[in-house]
Short mmCIF file of C-alpha atoms in Angstrom, two decimals:
data_model
loop_
_atom_site.label_atom_id
_atom_site.label_comp_id
_atom_site.label_asym_id
_atom_site.label_seq_id
_atom_site.Cartn_x
_atom_site.Cartn_y
_atom_site.Cartn_z
CA MET A 1 114.56 236.17 -199.69
CA SER A 2 113.59 239.84 -200.10
CA ASP A 3 116.97 240.59 -201.77
CA ASN A 4 116.70 237.86 -204.41
CA TYR A 5 115.77 240.41 -207.08
CA ASN A 6 119.32 241.84 -206.88
CA LYS A 7 121.02 238.53 -207.60
CA PRO A 8 122.23 237.76 -211.15
CA ALA A 9 120.50 234.37 -211.10
CA PHE A 10 117.14 236.00 -210.46
CA LYS A 11 117.67 238.56 -213.22
CA LYS A 12 118.60 235.75 -215.59
CA LEU A 13 115.42 233.90 -214.64
CA LEU A 14 113.36 237.03 -215.32
CA GLU A 15 114.93 237.43 -218.75
CA LYS A 16 114.12 233.81 -219.57
CA LEU A 17 110.53 234.25 -218.39
CA GLN A 18 110.22 237.42 -220.47
CA GLU A 19 111.18 235.50 -223.61
CA GLU A 20 108.58 232.80 -222.92
CA SER A 21 105.86 235.04 -221.46
CA TRP A 22 103.85 235.00 -224.70
CA GLN A 23 102.85 231.40 -224.00
CA LEU A 24 101.51 232.32 -220.58
CA GLU A 25 99.76 235.37 -222.03
CA LEU A 26 97.91 233.28 -224.63
CA LEU A 27 97.05 230.62 -222.05
CA ILE A 28 95.67 233.13 -219.55
CA SER A 29 93.86 235.11 -222.27
CA GLY A 30 92.22 231.97 -223.64
CA PHE A 31 90.97 230.79 -220.24
CA ALA A 32 89.93 234.33 -219.27
CA ILE A 33 87.96 234.91 -222.50
CA PHE A 34 86.18 231.57 -222.12
CA GLY A 35 85.36 232.30 -218.48
CA LEU A 36 84.21 235.85 -219.20
CA PHE A 37 81.91 234.78 -222.05
CA THR A 38 80.47 232.10 -219.76
CA ALA A 39 79.99 234.50 -216.85
CA TYR A 40 78.79 237.54 -218.81
CA ASN A 41 75.19 236.44 -219.16
CA SER A 42 74.94 235.44 -215.48
CA ILE A 43 76.41 238.78 -214.37
CA LYS A 44 74.01 240.66 -216.66
CA ILE A 45 71.02 238.76 -215.22
CA ALA A 46 72.24 239.45 -211.67
CA SER A 47 72.61 243.13 -212.57
CA ILE A 48 69.04 243.31 -213.91
CA GLU A 49 67.71 241.52 -210.84
CA ALA A 50 69.59 243.84 -208.47
CA SER A 51 68.28 246.87 -210.37
CA ILE A 52 64.68 245.61 -210.16
CA ASN A 53 64.99 244.73 -206.48
CA GLY A 54 66.39 248.18 -205.74
CA VAL A 55 69.25 246.81 -203.59
CA VAL A 56 71.89 249.54 -203.94
CA HIS A 57 75.00 247.59 -202.90
CA GLU A 58 74.11 244.63 -205.14
CA ASN A 59 73.43 246.98 -208.01
CA ILE A 60 76.84 248.66 -207.61
CA ILE A 61 78.70 245.33 -207.37
CA THR A 62 76.99 243.81 -210.41
CA GLN A 63 77.39 246.97 -212.51
CA VAL A 64 81.12 247.13 -211.70
CA ALA A 65 81.46 243.39 -212.46
CA LEU A 66 79.62 243.81 -215.77
CA PHE A 67 81.70 246.84 -216.80
CA SER A 68 84.93 245.04 -215.83
CA CYS A 69 83.83 242.00 -217.81
CA VAL A 70 83.30 244.09 -220.95
CA ILE A 71 86.69 245.83 -220.53
CA LEU A 72 88.54 242.53 -220.13
CA LEU A 73 86.75 240.92 -223.07
CA VAL A 74 87.52 243.81 -225.44
CA ASN A 75 91.17 244.06 -224.41
CA LEU A 76 91.90 240.34 -224.25
CA LEU A 77 90.27 239.70 -227.63
CA LEU A 78 92.43 242.49 -229.07
CA HIS A 79 95.47 240.95 -227.36
CA VAL A 80 94.77 237.50 -228.83
CA LEU A 81 94.30 239.09 -232.27
CA LEU A 82 97.66 240.87 -232.02
CA ARG A 83 99.38 237.74 -230.67
CA GLY A 84 97.97 235.75 -233.60
CA LEU A 85 99.35 238.36 -235.99
CA TRP A 86 102.72 238.18 -234.19
CA ILE A 87 102.86 234.38 -234.44
CA GLY A 88 101.91 234.60 -238.12
CA ALA A 89 104.71 237.12 -238.69
CA LEU A 90 107.21 234.79 -236.98
CA GLY A 91 106.14 231.91 -239.24
CA LEU A 92 106.43 234.10 -242.34
CA ARG A 93 109.91 235.23 -241.28
CA TYR A 94 111.00 231.59 -241.04
CA VAL A 95 109.80 231.04 -244.62
CA SER A 96 110.88 234.23 -246.39
CA GLY A 97 113.26 236.06 -244.04
CA ASP A 98 113.42 239.86 -244.10
CA ILE A 99 111.73 242.17 -246.63
CA ASP A 100 113.77 242.47 -249.86
CA TYR A 101 112.81 245.87 -251.23
CA ASP A 102 115.16 245.54 -254.22
CA TYR A 103 113.37 242.35 -255.31
CA LEU A 104 110.05 244.26 -255.38
CA LYS A 105 111.49 246.60 -258.05
CA TYR A 106 109.42 249.59 -257.00
CA SER A 107 110.32 253.12 -258.12
CA PRO A 108 113.09 254.85 -256.14
CA LYS A 109 110.51 257.16 -254.51
CA PHE A 110 108.42 254.27 -253.12
CA THR A 111 111.47 252.17 -252.23
CA LYS A 112 112.94 255.02 -250.18
CA TYR A 113 109.58 255.74 -248.52
CA LEU A 114 108.91 252.09 -247.62
CA LYS A 115 112.39 251.55 -246.21
CA LYS A 116 111.88 254.57 -243.97
CA ARG A 117 108.28 253.98 -242.91
CA VAL A 118 107.99 250.19 -242.94
CA GLY A 119 111.60 249.30 -242.20
CA SER A 120 112.82 245.79 -241.58
CA PHE A 121 110.52 242.87 -240.87
CA ASP A 122 112.36 242.18 -237.61
CA ARG A 123 111.50 245.67 -236.37
CA TYR A 124 107.84 245.02 -237.19
CA ILE A 125 107.91 241.75 -235.20
CA GLY A 126 109.60 243.54 -232.30
CA ARG A 127 106.91 246.23 -232.28
CA LEU A 128 104.15 243.64 -232.34
CA GLU A 129 105.78 241.90 -229.38
CA ASN A 130 105.82 245.17 -227.42
CA TYR A 131 102.21 245.98 -228.30
CA CYS A 132 101.04 242.51 -227.24
CA SER A 133 102.82 242.56 -223.89
CA ILE A 134 101.65 246.07 -223.06
CA MET A 135 98.06 245.32 -224.17
CA PHE A 136 97.99 242.27 -221.90
CA ALA A 137 99.19 244.29 -218.90
CA VAL A 138 96.80 247.16 -219.65
CA SER A 139 93.82 244.77 -219.71
CA PHE A 140 94.17 244.01 -216.02
CA LEU A 141 95.38 247.48 -215.09
CA LEU A 142 92.10 248.93 -216.40
CA ILE A 143 90.16 246.75 -213.94
CA PHE A 144 92.10 248.32 -211.07
CA TYR A 145 91.21 251.76 -212.43
CA VAL A 146 87.52 250.77 -212.40
CA LEU A 147 87.89 249.56 -208.80
CA ALA A 148 89.70 252.78 -207.88
CA LEU A 149 86.79 254.88 -209.16
CA THR A 150 84.26 252.57 -207.46
CA PHE A 151 85.99 252.65 -204.07
CA SER A 152 86.33 256.44 -204.24
CA LEU A 153 82.58 256.80 -204.81
CA ILE A 154 81.90 254.28 -202.03
CA ALA A 155 84.05 256.36 -199.68
CA ILE A 156 81.82 259.38 -200.39
CA VAL A 157 78.63 257.36 -199.85
CA LEU A 158 79.89 255.83 -196.58
CA THR A 159 80.95 259.22 -195.25
CA ALA A 160 77.53 260.70 -196.03
CA GLU A 161 75.57 257.74 -194.66
CA TYR A 162 77.54 256.76 -191.57
CA ILE A 163 78.84 260.15 -190.43
CA ILE A 164 76.93 263.14 -191.84
CA GLU A 165 73.46 261.48 -191.83
CA ASN A 166 74.03 259.24 -188.81
CA GLU A 167 71.48 260.43 -186.25
CA SER A 168 73.16 258.46 -183.45
CA PHE A 169 75.89 261.17 -183.44
CA PRO A 170 75.18 264.71 -182.21
CA GLU A 171 74.74 267.23 -185.00
CA TRP A 172 77.84 269.24 -184.08
CA LEU A 173 80.01 266.11 -184.32
CA ARG A 174 78.44 265.06 -187.64
CA LEU A 175 79.15 268.46 -189.18
CA THR A 176 82.56 268.97 -187.55
CA LEU A 177 83.83 265.51 -188.53
CA GLY A 178 81.80 264.57 -191.60
CA VAL A 179 81.96 267.76 -193.67
CA PRO A 180 85.81 268.09 -193.61
CA ILE A 181 86.17 264.39 -194.49
CA MET A 182 83.70 264.80 -197.36
CA ILE A 183 85.53 267.86 -198.68
CA PHE A 184 88.89 266.06 -198.38
CA ILE A 185 87.62 263.01 -200.31
CA CYS A 186 85.90 265.01 -203.07
CA PHE A 187 88.83 267.40 -203.51
CA GLY A 188 91.26 264.47 -203.33
CA MET A 189 89.34 262.65 -206.07
CA LEU A 190 89.66 265.64 -208.38
CA LEU A 191 93.39 266.04 -207.66
CA THR A 192 94.07 262.32 -208.10
CA PHE A 193 92.17 262.24 -211.40
CA PHE A 194 93.98 265.36 -212.64
CA ASP A 195 97.34 263.83 -211.67
CA PHE A 196 96.39 260.60 -213.46
CA ALA A 197 95.20 262.41 -216.62
CA THR A 198 98.36 264.58 -216.78
CA GLN A 199 100.67 261.61 -216.04
CA GLY A 200 101.98 262.90 -212.72
CA LEU A 201 102.03 266.67 -213.24
CA LEU A 202 101.24 267.34 -209.56
CA LYS A 203 104.26 265.28 -208.49
CA LYS A 204 106.71 267.42 -210.47
CA GLY A 205 106.34 270.85 -208.86
CA LYS A 206 108.28 271.32 -205.63
CA TRP A 207 105.58 273.12 -203.64
CA ILE A 208 102.49 271.65 -205.25
CA SER A 209 103.86 268.15 -204.66
CA LYS A 210 104.07 268.85 -200.91
CA PHE A 211 100.44 269.97 -200.92
CA TYR A 212 99.35 266.96 -203.01
CA PHE A 213 101.25 264.31 -201.05
CA PRO A 214 98.66 263.84 -198.19
CA PHE A 215 95.92 263.29 -200.78
CA TYR A 216 98.18 260.94 -202.72
CA TRP A 217 98.98 258.91 -199.57
CA VAL A 218 95.33 258.55 -198.48
CA PHE A 219 94.06 257.72 -201.94
CA SER A 220 96.75 255.09 -202.42
CA PHE A 221 94.74 253.05 -199.88
CA ILE A 222 91.25 254.07 -201.03
CA THR A 223 92.03 253.22 -204.68
CA LEU A 224 94.33 250.24 -203.85
CA SER A 225 96.98 251.87 -206.06
CA PHE A 226 99.76 250.47 -203.85
CA LEU A 227 99.01 247.10 -205.52
CA TYR A 228 99.59 248.23 -209.12
CA ARG A 229 101.63 251.43 -208.78
CA PRO A 230 104.92 249.84 -210.03
CA ILE A 231 103.16 248.81 -213.26
CA VAL A 232 101.87 252.36 -213.77
CA TYR A 233 105.29 253.94 -213.33
CA ASN A 234 106.83 251.30 -215.61
CA PHE A 235 104.33 252.38 -218.24
CA LEU A 236 105.18 256.04 -217.83
CA ASP A 237 108.93 255.57 -218.31
CA ASN A 238 108.27 253.76 -221.61
CA LYS A 239 107.61 255.86 -224.72
CA PHE A 240 104.83 253.65 -226.07
CA GLY A 241 103.37 253.05 -222.62
CA LYS A 242 103.26 256.81 -222.02
CA ARG A 243 101.38 257.37 -225.29
CA LEU A 244 99.01 254.54 -224.42
CA SER A 245 98.24 256.12 -221.04
CA PHE A 246 96.78 259.11 -222.86
CA VAL A 247 94.14 256.93 -224.51
CA LEU A 248 93.08 255.09 -221.33
CA LEU A 249 90.40 257.67 -220.46
CA PRO A 250 88.92 257.72 -224.01
CA MET A 251 89.05 253.91 -223.87
CA PHE A 252 86.95 254.00 -220.70
CA ILE A 253 84.39 256.18 -222.47
CA ILE A 254 84.36 254.01 -225.60
CA VAL A 255 83.86 250.82 -223.59
CA SER A 256 81.06 252.50 -221.59
CA ILE A 257 79.29 253.51 -224.80
CA PHE A 258 79.93 250.09 -226.36
CA SER A 259 78.43 248.25 -223.38
CA SER A 260 75.28 250.41 -223.43
CA VAL A 261 74.58 250.34 -227.17
CA ASP A 262 71.09 249.20 -228.12
CA TYR A 263 68.79 249.61 -231.11
CA ASN A 264 65.52 251.53 -230.99
CA PHE A 265 62.94 250.10 -233.42
CA SER A 266 60.14 252.63 -232.89
CA ASN A 267 59.57 256.29 -232.16
CA TYR A 268 56.76 255.41 -229.74
CA PHE A 269 57.50 252.03 -228.16
CA SER A 270 60.57 250.32 -226.73
CA GLU A 271 61.55 247.32 -224.62
CA GLN A 272 61.77 249.65 -221.62
CA SER A 273 58.05 250.52 -221.81
CA LYS A 274 56.03 249.52 -218.75
CA SER A 275 52.85 247.50 -218.88
CA ASN A 276 49.68 249.58 -219.27
CA ALA A 277 46.25 249.59 -220.94
CA TYR A 278 47.75 249.10 -224.43
CA THR A 279 51.13 247.45 -223.70
CA THR A 280 51.97 244.03 -222.26
CA SER A 281 55.24 243.05 -220.61
CA ASP A 282 56.42 239.46 -220.16
CA ASN A 283 57.81 240.53 -216.78
CA ASN A 284 54.23 240.69 -215.43
CA TYR A 285 53.24 237.06 -216.13
CA GLU A 286 54.59 234.35 -213.81
CA ASP A 287 54.50 231.53 -216.39
CA LEU A 288 56.62 233.56 -218.85
CA VAL A 289 59.06 234.57 -216.09
CA LYS A 290 59.56 230.91 -215.12
CA GLU A 291 60.20 229.94 -218.76
CA ASP A 292 62.87 232.60 -219.31
CA ASN A 293 65.74 232.83 -216.81
CA GLU A 294 66.51 236.38 -217.98
CA LEU A 295 63.08 237.68 -216.96
CA PHE A 296 62.17 238.93 -213.49
CA ILE A 297 58.89 240.08 -212.00
CA ASP A 298 58.65 243.84 -212.42
CA ASP A 299 56.62 245.33 -209.53
CA ALA A 300 53.74 242.87 -209.87
CA ALA A 301 52.51 239.85 -211.85
CA ILE A 302 49.55 237.57 -212.51
CA GLN A 303 49.79 233.86 -213.28
CA SER A 304 49.34 234.08 -217.07
CA LYS A 305 48.41 236.30 -219.99
CA ILE A 306 45.49 233.98 -220.78
CA ILE A 307 43.27 233.17 -217.78
CA THR A 308 41.17 230.03 -218.16
CA GLY A 309 40.39 229.16 -214.54
CA ASN A 310 38.08 230.62 -211.94
CA PHE A 311 40.62 232.93 -210.28
CA VAL A 312 43.34 235.47 -211.02
CA LYS A 313 46.46 235.29 -208.86
CA VAL A 314 47.92 238.74 -208.11
CA PHE A 315 51.49 238.97 -206.81
CA VAL A 316 53.09 242.26 -205.69
CA ARG A 317 56.87 242.12 -205.36
CA PHE A 318 58.18 243.44 -202.04
CA THR A 319 60.37 246.55 -202.18
CA GLU A 320 61.79 248.87 -199.54
CA SER A 321 59.65 251.72 -200.91
CA ILE A 322 56.51 249.72 -200.02
CA GLU A 323 57.71 249.35 -196.45
CA ASP A 324 58.59 253.05 -196.26
CA ASN A 325 55.07 253.87 -197.46
CA ILE A 326 53.58 251.61 -194.76
CA PHE A 327 55.70 253.33 -192.10
CA ASN A 328 54.38 256.72 -193.26
CA PHE A 329 50.79 255.62 -192.56
CA ASN A 330 51.48 253.51 -189.48
CA GLU A 331 54.33 254.94 -187.40
CA ASN A 332 53.82 252.26 -184.72
CA LEU A 333 55.38 249.76 -187.13
CA LYS A 334 58.55 251.79 -187.62
CA PRO A 335 61.33 250.19 -185.51
CA GLU A 336 63.75 252.22 -183.43
CA LYS A 337 66.61 250.78 -185.47
CA ASP A 338 66.17 249.97 -189.14
CA LYS A 339 67.43 246.40 -189.71
CA ARG A 340 67.20 246.47 -193.48
CA GLY A 341 70.41 245.88 -195.39
CA MET A 342 73.05 243.19 -195.59
CA ILE A 343 72.79 240.41 -193.03
CA THR A 344 74.82 237.31 -192.15
CA ASP A 345 73.69 233.88 -190.99
CA PHE A 346 75.10 234.71 -187.56
CA SER A 347 72.97 237.84 -187.26
CA LYS A 348 69.93 235.89 -188.44
CA GLY A 349 70.43 233.48 -185.56
CA TYR A 350 70.93 236.37 -183.17
CA ASN A 351 67.73 238.10 -184.29
CA SER A 352 65.68 234.89 -183.93
CA ALA A 353 67.15 234.27 -180.47
CA LYS A 354 65.85 237.67 -179.30
CA PHE A 355 62.27 236.40 -179.62
CA ASP A 356 62.65 233.24 -177.55
CA SER A 357 60.16 234.37 -174.93
CA LYS A 358 56.50 233.71 -175.70
CA ILE A 359 55.47 237.30 -174.93
CA GLN A 360 58.07 238.73 -177.30
CA ARG A 361 57.03 236.40 -180.09
CA GLN A 362 53.35 237.22 -179.62
CA LYS A 363 54.12 240.94 -179.77
CA PHE A 364 56.19 240.48 -182.92
CA ASP A 365 53.46 238.38 -184.58
CA SER A 366 50.92 241.07 -183.68
CA LEU A 367 53.11 243.67 -185.42
CA LYS A 368 53.28 241.45 -188.50
CA LYS A 369 49.48 241.25 -188.63
CA ASP A 370 49.25 245.02 -188.24
CA TYR A 371 51.80 245.41 -191.04
CA LEU A 372 49.70 243.24 -193.39
CA ARG A 373 46.48 245.00 -192.37
CA THR A 374 48.06 248.38 -193.21
CA PHE A 375 49.21 247.07 -196.58
CA ASN A 376 45.69 245.88 -197.43
CA GLN A 377 44.33 249.30 -196.49
CA LEU A 378 46.80 251.09 -198.76
CA TYR A 379 46.99 248.76 -201.77
CA THR A 380 43.92 247.80 -203.79
CA VAL A 381 43.25 245.86 -206.99
CA GLU A 382 40.78 246.72 -209.74
CA ILE A 383 39.77 244.72 -212.81
CA ASP A 384 38.49 247.16 -215.40
CA THR A 385 36.53 249.51 -213.07
CA ILE A 386 35.52 246.95 -210.42
CA GLN A 387 37.45 247.24 -207.13
CA PHE A 388 38.04 244.02 -205.20
CA THR A 389 38.48 243.74 -201.44
CA SER A 390 42.20 243.53 -200.67
CA ASP A 391 43.10 240.32 -198.90
CA PHE A 392 46.82 240.01 -199.53
CA VAL A 393 49.00 237.57 -197.59
CA ILE A 394 52.79 237.26 -197.41
CA ASN A 395 54.65 234.90 -199.74
CA LYS A 396 57.94 234.33 -197.90
CA ASN A 397 59.65 232.32 -200.67
CA THR A 398 59.55 235.01 -203.35
CA LEU A 399 59.11 237.77 -200.74
CA GLY A 400 55.99 239.57 -201.78
CA PHE A 401 52.25 239.90 -201.31
CA GLU A 402 49.75 237.64 -203.05
CA THR A 403 45.96 237.36 -203.33
CA TYR A 404 43.41 235.54 -205.50
CA LEU A 405 40.49 237.24 -207.25
CA PRO A 406 37.38 235.43 -208.61
CA THR A 407 36.66 235.53 -212.34
CA ALA A 408 32.95 234.63 -212.09
CA SER A 409 31.84 238.17 -212.92
CA LEU A 410 34.22 238.62 -215.87
CA SER A 411 33.12 238.40 -219.48
CA GLU A 412 35.21 236.70 -222.14
CA GLY A 413 37.91 238.81 -223.77
CA LYS A 414 40.44 241.45 -222.78
CA HIS A 415 40.58 242.91 -219.28
CA LEU A 416 42.81 245.38 -217.46
CA LEU A 417 43.98 244.68 -213.91
CA THR A 418 45.23 247.78 -212.07
CA ILE A 419 47.03 247.89 -208.73
CA LYS A 420 46.58 251.19 -206.90
CA TYR A 421 48.03 252.51 -203.67
CA ASN A 422 47.73 255.44 -201.29
CA THR A 423 50.76 257.59 -200.56
CA LEU A 424 51.53 260.83 -198.75
CA LYS A 425 52.46 264.02 -200.54
CA GLN A 426 52.97 267.05 -198.30
CA GLN A 427 50.81 265.38 -195.62
CA ASP A 428 47.97 264.83 -198.11
CA THR A 429 46.86 261.31 -199.04
CA ILE A 430 46.72 260.71 -202.78
CA LYS A 431 45.94 257.56 -204.76
CA ARG A 432 48.32 256.47 -207.50
CA ASP A 433 48.47 253.69 -210.06
CA MET A 434 51.28 251.25 -209.30
CA LEU A 435 50.92 249.06 -212.39
CA SER A 436 48.38 247.95 -214.98
CA ILE A 437 48.42 244.43 -216.44
CA LEU A 438 46.46 243.28 -219.47
CA PHE A 439 45.03 239.75 -219.61
CA TRP A 440 42.48 237.78 -221.61
CA TYR A 441 39.81 235.66 -219.96
CA TYR A 442 38.61 232.57 -221.87
CA PRO A 443 37.21 229.94 -219.50
CA ASP A 444 37.63 226.26 -220.33
#
């Protein structure tokens, strides 16, 4: 079976598929564009949520997915546009045949120029066919380039986190093993990028190619280039494909700029402004967040912008930085092994099984109470200048801290709720403002 590609029948089949590939290209492009437009908004929302939650791996995945989505949309839309032009040209050829320059009766100067520069209509159709096929292949090749860059950066992060900064290894081993690996990966990234940008310059020199080969071999696995390498080399042995390869890097930059374009309406205010004494943000009101699927609670929230009842609900979203701050003030809560990060259902079951004994569960519950007590000592709530006693409890469904403050002492009108917290700076305790939320109190 592996030698089928050498048989005449297989080559004949490939030639037939090549002639009819435009149908598959349009079919795949159509479905892909529809799917990408449908998924784009969901990916963007997931990216915003991951950024707010501060989960690094989710943020990387969603950002790569969003960037890949934009690249595919731009390229596939351009491909469909060119294919439409190609189909239109084929229909026009059926009606009027080739270009008759003599019938146009232009001056000899223009006739000679047009015959040289424009040429026959069949040549134009042939060029369009080549552009369309190459554009379709490039669309998916660019995604692999994005993944190659992503996996290279991940390799650096993993080396730093699991080798160089891993305290379970002795320091001499971390430095002896981790530093050379880090240097190899960083230097290899630069060499691989240079070789890509120069279309294989490092592979041409006799001695430099021997030096570059170990980096090339390792990075073929890190970047997954063994999956798409034949397509790359097929590009480079084609004149148009080689020229197109030169614009891939600028295309990356253009798409990056295109995906980040926004409009600034004011010199003083923007949508990125945080809530404060003179600015409101819909992200800090639970009723507005529930109405809009694209909104997420940013740090903290109250139930509504207009308070009519006899209490104000205050919710503080849980973040890893809050837990780190609690550990700084109460080292007894800091576990020997940090369990934060990705977790599976299996590991959840394993962790719950560890607390089967009554004594273990009681100890763990006691630590939870101590955790909450420390939080209430560090985080306080003020309305205007009045400080309320912190009595936060855990909300396990949205994973955060919530409390309820009475409104009996509040006058009608605008009020400012401020959440403050203590933190350590060079062993000194300082109080900082976490967030301020404006609201209006008009009782029923």
